[in-house]
Amino acid sequence: MQVAVVGGGPAGSLLGILLHRAGLDVVVLERRSVEHVRGRIRAGVLEHPSVTMLREHRLADRVDREGMRHEGVVLSDRGDPLRVDFQGLTGHGVVVYGQTELQKDLFAAIEAEGVEYLDEIEELALGDVTNRPVELRYRRGSREETLLADVVAGCDGAHGVTADAVPRGVRRTYERYYPFGWLGIMAETAPVHPELIYARHERGFALCSMRHARLSRYYLQAPLDTDLGAWPDDRFWDELRRRIPPAAAERLETGPSIEKSLTPLRSAVGEPMAYGFLALAGDAAHSVPPTGAKGLNLALADVVDLAEVLLEAKDPGPEALQAYSDRALRRVWRAVRFSWWMTTVLHRFPDDGPFAERIQDAELALLRSSVAARRAMAEQYVGILP
């Protein structure tokens, strides 16, 4: 069986490795260069099941050696911190390990094991995905090439071509755009706190995160039309101090930013995640705001589910791929709900009034007073719900 994996980020790379190890003929097609994919800065929190999966597939050596284990997070409500103890509540934590580093690990396995990975693919077009073999036409350098595949796995992100192969009359997208973005900077400074700080504040949300002991990542809620040029580093650091707990503000180490960006927030799910001999995984199928740290973890879980279906079925057809879609969507919607909840509770919405503010107060008061509420949040954050 020939499998074409479109998209060579973490999802596509992992799927290529799993299928290659199982003896399938697999080709990964990526429109960017390997150097570009290797250097992209993305999410940095791995759930407990994601780490377990990487260990099971012998891909976690550096995760275990260099990842930063976090046993909880801090929720700050107008400067008043509350720590949610993941380890104490669930027996598990999460690992902070940048997607950039995970991609390096996957590329190392691809190169060592001889997975066919073609980068700098241009003008990729899919033929009829309801008939086998599916024809994929593309250009690489000066050559026009064609690949015939029994199954196509779309791992090419929200702006890729594979999702468009599902007719509009078949695919329905449920989405919500949030009326703000995250203004983020990265700096070669020590993290302000050993664990992540999620801060709700009357001036807007803030997040204190990190990639490793000398690389910090910070975010501020900001309007979608924010001009990055109007936010020199000193202004960012001053605003961050206002929004985080006073003790954290006092010990905040500042420095020149090495990256600055504005990220819009969006929740979206496309149903179904399979059509004909095409299956979608990761951002090609769904998108979540980064508040719940779910995007990368959802993509990895999709790939594991899809690989199982492809390897269990002797001749995986539309029925088997539809079963993958049904299974994945149950998990995806739970993660989308959690990410929406985290976003709704912690951000300031420009059109909301006093009622919505009081609901946020009540949500955070419940977390503060109820062990059961904190446990429910912890289970969802570390990803241990079925």
Coordinates of C-alpha atoms in Angstrom, one line a residue:
M1 CA 0.0 0.0 0.0
Q2 CA 1.3 3.4 -1.0
V3 CA 0.6 6.3 1.4
A4 CA 1.2 9.9 0.5
V5 CA 1.6 12.2 3.5
V6 CA 1.0 15.8 2.6
G7 CA 2.8 18.1 5.1
G8 CA 6.1 17.4 6.8
G9 CA 5.7 19.2 10.1
P10 CA 5.4 17.2 13.4
A11 CA 2.2 15.4 12.4
G12 CA 3.3 14.4 8.9
S13 CA 6.8 13.5 10.1
L14 CA 5.5 11.3 12.9
L15 CA 3.0 9.5 10.6
G16 CA 5.8 8.9 8.0
I17 CA 8.0 7.3 10.7
L18 CA 5.2 5.1 12.1
L19 CA 4.1 3.8 8.7
H20 CA 7.7 3.3 7.4
R21 CA 8.6 1.3 10.5
A22 CA 5.6 -0.9 9.9
G23 CA 6.8 -1.7 6.4
L24 CA 4.4 0.5 4.3
D25 CA 5.5 2.5 1.3
V26 CA 5.2 6.1 2.4
V27 CA 6.3 9.4 1.0
V28 CA 6.1 12.7 2.9
L29 CA 5.6 15.8 0.7
E30 CA 6.4 19.2 2.2
R31 CA 6.2 22.6 0.4
R32 CA 8.8 24.3 2.6
S33 CA 12.5 23.4 2.9
V34 CA 13.7 21.1 5.6
E35 CA 15.6 24.1 7.1
H36 CA 12.5 26.2 7.3
V37 CA 10.4 23.4 8.9
R38 CA 13.2 22.6 11.3
G39 CA 13.4 26.2 12.5
R40 CA 9.8 27.1 12.9
I41 CA 8.9 28.4 16.4
R42 CA 5.6 26.8 17.7
A43 CA 4.0 25.4 20.8
G44 CA 5.9 24.0 23.7
V45 CA 3.8 21.9 26.0
L46 CA 3.5 18.1 25.7
E47 CA 0.6 16.3 27.5
H48 CA 1.3 13.2 29.5
P49 CA -0.2 10.9 26.7
S50 CA 2.0 12.6 24.1
V51 CA 5.2 12.0 26.1
T52 CA 4.1 8.4 26.8
M53 CA 3.5 7.9 23.0
L54 CA 6.9 9.3 22.1
R55 CA 8.6 7.0 24.6
E56 CA 6.7 4.0 23.2
H57 CA 8.0 4.8 19.7
R58 CA 11.6 5.4 20.8
L59 CA 11.4 9.1 20.0
A60 CA 11.7 10.6 23.5
D61 CA 15.4 10.5 24.3
R62 CA 15.8 14.2 24.2
V63 CA 12.4 14.9 25.6
D64 CA 13.3 12.9 28.7
R65 CA 16.8 14.4 28.9
E66 CA 16.1 18.1 28.1
G67 CA 12.3 18.6 28.6
M68 CA 11.1 20.6 31.6
R69 CA 8.6 18.6 33.6
H70 CA 5.8 20.8 35.1
E71 CA 3.6 19.5 37.8
G72 CA 1.2 22.4 37.8
V73 CA 0.3 25.8 36.6
V74 CA -0.5 29.1 38.2
L75 CA -3.8 30.9 37.5
S76 CA -3.6 34.6 38.5
D77 CA -6.8 36.6 39.0
R78 CA -6.1 40.3 39.1
G79 CA -2.7 39.5 40.7
D80 CA -3.9 36.9 43.2
P81 CA -2.3 33.6 42.3
L82 CA -3.7 30.1 42.5
R83 CA -1.6 27.0 41.8
V84 CA -3.3 24.0 40.2
D85 CA -1.4 21.0 41.3
F86 CA -1.5 18.6 38.3
Q87 CA 0.7 15.9 40.0
G88 CA -1.3 15.9 43.2
L89 CA -4.6 15.9 41.5
T90 CA -4.0 13.4 38.7
G91 CA -0.7 11.7 39.3
H92 CA 0.7 13.2 36.1
G93 CA 2.3 16.4 34.8
V94 CA 3.2 17.9 31.4
V95 CA 6.6 18.5 29.8
V96 CA 7.6 21.8 28.3
Y97 CA 9.6 21.0 25.1
G98 CA 9.5 23.3 22.1
Q99 CA 7.9 22.0 18.9
T100 CA 11.1 23.2 17.2
E101 CA 13.1 20.6 19.3
L102 CA 10.5 17.9 18.6
Q103 CA 10.8 18.5 14.9
K104 CA 14.5 18.1 15.1
D105 CA 14.0 14.7 16.9
L106 CA 11.6 13.6 14.2
F107 CA 13.9 14.7 11.4
A108 CA 16.8 12.8 13.0
A109 CA 14.6 9.6 12.9
I110 CA 13.6 10.3 9.3
E111 CA 17.2 10.6 8.2
A112 CA 18.4 7.6 10.3
E113 CA 15.7 5.3 9.1
G114 CA 15.4 6.3 5.5
V115 CA 11.9 7.7 5.4
E116 CA 11.3 9.2 2.0
Y117 CA 10.8 13.0 2.7
L118 CA 10.5 15.4 -0.3
D119 CA 10.7 19.1 0.5
E120 CA 10.2 22.2 -1.5
I121 CA 7.2 20.7 -3.3
E122 CA 5.3 23.3 -5.4
E123 CA 1.9 23.5 -7.1
L124 CA 0.6 20.3 -5.4
A125 CA -2.8 19.2 -6.8
L126 CA -4.9 16.2 -5.8
G127 CA -6.9 14.2 -8.2
D128 CA -10.2 12.5 -7.3
V129 CA -9.8 11.3 -3.8
T130 CA -12.9 9.0 -4.0
N131 CA -11.2 6.7 -6.6
R132 CA -8.0 4.7 -6.0
P133 CA -5.3 5.3 -6.8
V134 CA -5.3 9.0 -6.0
E135 CA -3.1 11.0 -8.3
L136 CA -1.0 13.7 -6.7
R137 CA 0.7 16.1 -9.2
Y138 CA 3.4 18.6 -8.1
R139 CA 6.5 20.3 -9.2
R140 CA 9.9 19.9 -7.5
G141 CA 12.6 22.2 -8.9
S142 CA 12.2 22.2 -12.7
R143 CA 10.5 18.8 -12.8
E144 CA 6.8 18.0 -13.0
E145 CA 6.1 14.8 -11.1
T146 CA 3.1 12.5 -10.3
L147 CA 2.6 10.2 -7.4
L148 CA -0.1 7.5 -7.2
A149 CA -1.3 6.7 -3.7
D150 CA -3.8 4.3 -2.2
V151 CA -4.3 6.7 0.8
V152 CA -3.6 10.4 1.2
A153 CA -3.0 11.8 4.7
G154 CA -3.5 15.5 4.9
C155 CA -1.2 17.0 7.5
D156 CA -0.5 20.3 5.7
G157 CA -2.1 22.7 8.2
A158 CA -5.0 25.2 8.1
H159 CA -3.8 26.8 4.8
G160 CA -2.9 23.6 3.0
V161 CA -4.5 22.0 -0.1
T162 CA -5.8 18.7 1.3
A163 CA -8.8 20.0 3.2
D164 CA -10.0 21.6 -0.1
A165 CA -10.3 18.2 -1.7
V166 CA -13.3 17.5 0.5
P167 CA -16.4 19.1 -1.3
R168 CA -18.1 21.9 0.5
G169 CA -21.4 20.0 0.4
V170 CA -19.7 17.2 2.4
R171 CA -17.4 19.1 4.8
R172 CA -18.9 21.4 7.4
T173 CA -16.7 23.8 9.4
Y174 CA -17.7 24.9 12.9
E175 CA -15.6 27.9 13.9
R176 CA -15.3 30.9 16.2
Y177 CA -12.9 33.8 15.7
Y178 CA -11.9 35.7 18.9
P179 CA -11.8 39.5 18.9
F180 CA -8.2 39.7 20.0
G181 CA -4.8 38.2 19.5
W182 CA -1.7 37.4 21.5
L183 CA 1.2 39.8 21.3
G184 CA 4.2 37.6 22.0
I185 CA 7.9 38.0 22.5
M186 CA 10.7 35.5 23.0
A187 CA 13.8 36.6 25.0
E188 CA 17.0 34.9 26.1
T189 CA 16.2 35.4 29.8
A190 CA 15.4 33.1 32.7
P191 CA 11.7 32.3 33.1
V192 CA 9.9 34.4 35.6
H193 CA 8.5 31.3 37.4
P194 CA 9.3 27.6 37.3
E195 CA 5.8 26.9 35.9
L196 CA 3.4 28.7 33.5
I197 CA 1.5 31.6 34.8
Y198 CA -1.9 32.3 33.2
A199 CA -3.0 35.8 34.3
R200 CA -6.5 37.3 34.1
H201 CA -6.4 41.1 34.5
E202 CA -8.7 44.1 33.9
R203 CA -6.1 45.3 31.3
G204 CA -6.2 41.9 29.5
F205 CA -4.8 38.4 29.6
A206 CA -1.1 37.6 30.0
L207 CA 0.9 34.3 29.8
C208 CA 4.4 33.6 31.2
S209 CA 5.9 30.6 29.5
M210 CA 9.3 29.3 28.5
R211 CA 11.2 27.0 26.1
H212 CA 14.1 26.2 28.4
A213 CA 16.1 27.6 31.3
R214 CA 17.4 30.6 29.3
L215 CA 14.6 31.1 26.8
S216 CA 11.4 32.7 27.9
R217 CA 8.1 33.2 26.0
Y218 CA 5.6 35.8 27.1
Y219 CA 2.2 36.9 25.7
L220 CA -0.2 39.8 26.2
Q221 CA -3.8 40.0 25.0
A222 CA -3.9 42.7 22.3
P223 CA -6.3 44.0 19.6
L224 CA -6.1 42.3 16.3
D225 CA -4.9 45.5 14.6
T226 CA -2.0 45.9 16.9
D227 CA 1.1 47.5 15.3
L228 CA 4.2 45.6 16.3
G229 CA 6.2 48.7 15.7
A230 CA 4.3 50.5 18.5
W231 CA 5.4 47.9 21.0
P232 CA 9.1 48.3 21.7
D233 CA 10.5 45.9 24.2
D234 CA 10.4 48.3 27.2
R235 CA 6.7 48.9 26.6
F236 CA 6.0 45.2 26.5
W237 CA 7.9 44.5 29.8
D238 CA 6.1 47.3 31.6
E239 CA 2.7 46.1 30.5
L240 CA 3.5 42.5 31.4
R241 CA 4.5 43.6 34.9
R242 CA 1.1 45.2 35.4
R243 CA -0.8 42.0 34.5
I244 CA 1.1 39.3 36.4
P245 CA 1.2 38.7 40.2
P246 CA 3.3 41.4 42.0
A247 CA 5.9 38.8 43.3
A248 CA 6.5 37.6 39.7
A249 CA 6.7 41.2 38.4
E250 CA 9.4 42.0 41.0
R251 CA 11.6 39.1 39.8
L252 CA 11.0 39.4 36.1
E253 CA 14.2 39.4 34.1
T254 CA 14.0 41.5 31.0
G255 CA 16.1 41.7 27.9
P256 CA 16.0 42.3 24.1
S257 CA 13.4 40.3 22.3
I258 CA 14.7 37.8 19.7
E259 CA 11.2 37.3 18.2
K260 CA 8.0 39.3 18.3
S261 CA 4.6 38.4 16.7
L262 CA 0.9 38.8 16.9
T263 CA -1.2 35.6 16.8
P264 CA -4.9 35.7 16.1
L265 CA -7.0 33.2 18.1
R266 CA -9.5 30.8 16.4
S267 CA -11.5 27.7 17.2
A268 CA -12.5 25.6 14.3
V269 CA -13.4 22.0 13.6
G270 CA -14.1 20.5 10.1
E271 CA -16.3 17.5 9.8
P272 CA -15.7 14.8 8.6
M273 CA -12.0 14.3 9.0
A274 CA -12.0 11.8 6.1
Y275 CA -13.4 11.6 2.7
G276 CA -12.9 8.8 0.2
F277 CA -9.3 7.8 0.4
L278 CA -8.2 11.0 2.1
A279 CA -7.8 11.5 5.9
L280 CA -7.0 14.8 7.6
A281 CA -5.0 15.2 10.7
G282 CA -3.8 18.2 12.9
D283 CA -4.4 21.7 11.8
A284 CA -5.8 20.6 8.4
A285 CA -8.8 19.3 10.3
H286 CA -9.1 21.6 13.4
S287 CA -7.6 24.6 15.1
V288 CA -7.7 25.7 18.8
P289 CA -6.5 28.8 20.5
P290 CA -3.2 28.2 22.3
T291 CA -4.7 28.9 25.7
G292 CA -5.2 25.2 26.5
A293 CA -1.9 24.0 25.0
K294 CA -3.8 21.5 22.8
G295 CA -2.8 22.1 19.2
L296 CA 0.3 20.0 18.9
N297 CA -1.0 17.3 21.2
L298 CA -4.2 17.0 19.1
A299 CA -2.1 16.6 16.0
L300 CA 0.1 13.9 17.5
A301 CA -3.0 12.0 18.8
D302 CA -4.6 12.2 15.3
V303 CA -1.6 10.7 13.7
V304 CA -1.5 7.8 16.2
D305 CA -5.2 7.1 15.6
L306 CA -4.7 7.2 11.8
A307 CA -1.6 5.0 11.9
E308 CA -3.5 2.4 13.9
V309 CA -6.4 2.4 11.3
L310 CA -4.0 2.1 8.4
L311 CA -2.0 -0.7 9.9
E312 CA -5.0 -2.7 11.3
A313 CA -7.0 -2.7 8.0
K314 CA -5.6 -5.0 5.3
D315 CA -7.0 -2.7 2.6
P316 CA -8.1 0.6 4.3
G317 CA -10.9 2.1 2.4
P318 CA -13.5 4.9 3.0
E319 CA -15.2 2.9 5.8
A320 CA -12.0 2.5 7.8
L321 CA -11.0 6.1 7.3
Q322 CA -14.5 7.2 8.4
A323 CA -14.1 5.2 11.6
Y324 CA -10.9 7.1 12.2
S325 CA -12.8 10.4 11.7
D326 CA -15.5 9.4 14.1
R327 CA -13.0 8.4 16.8
A328 CA -10.8 11.4 16.4
L329 CA -13.7 13.9 16.4
R330 CA -14.9 12.8 19.8
R331 CA -11.5 13.6 21.2
V332 CA -11.1 16.8 19.2
W333 CA -14.3 18.3 20.5
R334 CA -13.4 17.7 24.1
A335 CA -10.1 19.6 23.5
V336 CA -11.8 22.4 21.6
R337 CA -14.3 22.8 24.5
F338 CA -11.4 23.0 27.0
S339 CA -9.5 25.5 25.0
W340 CA -12.6 27.6 24.5
W341 CA -13.3 27.5 28.2
M342 CA -9.7 28.5 29.2
T343 CA -9.9 31.4 26.6
T344 CA -13.3 32.6 27.8
V345 CA -12.5 32.5 31.5
L346 CA -9.1 34.3 31.3
H347 CA -9.5 37.0 28.6
R348 CA -11.2 40.3 28.5
F349 CA -13.8 40.4 25.7
P350 CA -14.4 44.0 24.4
D351 CA -18.2 43.6 24.0
D352 CA -18.9 41.8 27.2
G353 CA -20.4 43.7 30.1
P354 CA -20.6 43.2 33.9
F355 CA -22.5 40.0 33.7
A356 CA -19.8 38.2 31.8
E357 CA -17.2 39.6 34.2
R358 CA -19.1 38.2 37.1
I359 CA -19.3 34.8 35.4
Q360 CA -15.5 34.8 35.1
D361 CA -15.3 35.7 38.8
A362 CA -17.5 32.8 39.6
E363 CA -15.5 30.4 37.5
L364 CA -12.2 31.3 39.1
A365 CA -13.8 31.3 42.6
L366 CA -15.0 27.8 41.9
L367 CA -11.5 26.6 41.0
R368 CA -10.2 28.2 44.2
S369 CA -12.7 26.6 46.5
S370 CA -13.3 23.2 44.9
V371 CA -10.8 20.4 44.6
A372 CA -13.2 18.6 42.2
A373 CA -13.1 21.7 39.9
R374 CA -9.3 21.8 40.0
R375 CA -9.1 18.1 39.3
A376 CA -11.4 18.4 36.3
M377 CA -9.2 21.2 34.9
A378 CA -6.0 19.3 35.6
E379 CA -7.3 16.1 33.9
Q380 CA -8.1 18.0 30.8
Y381 CA -4.8 20.0 30.8
V382 CA -2.6 17.0 31.2
G383 CA -4.7 15.1 28.6
I384 CA -5.6 12.0 30.6
L385 CA -9.4 11.9 29.9
P386 CA -10.4 9.1 27.5

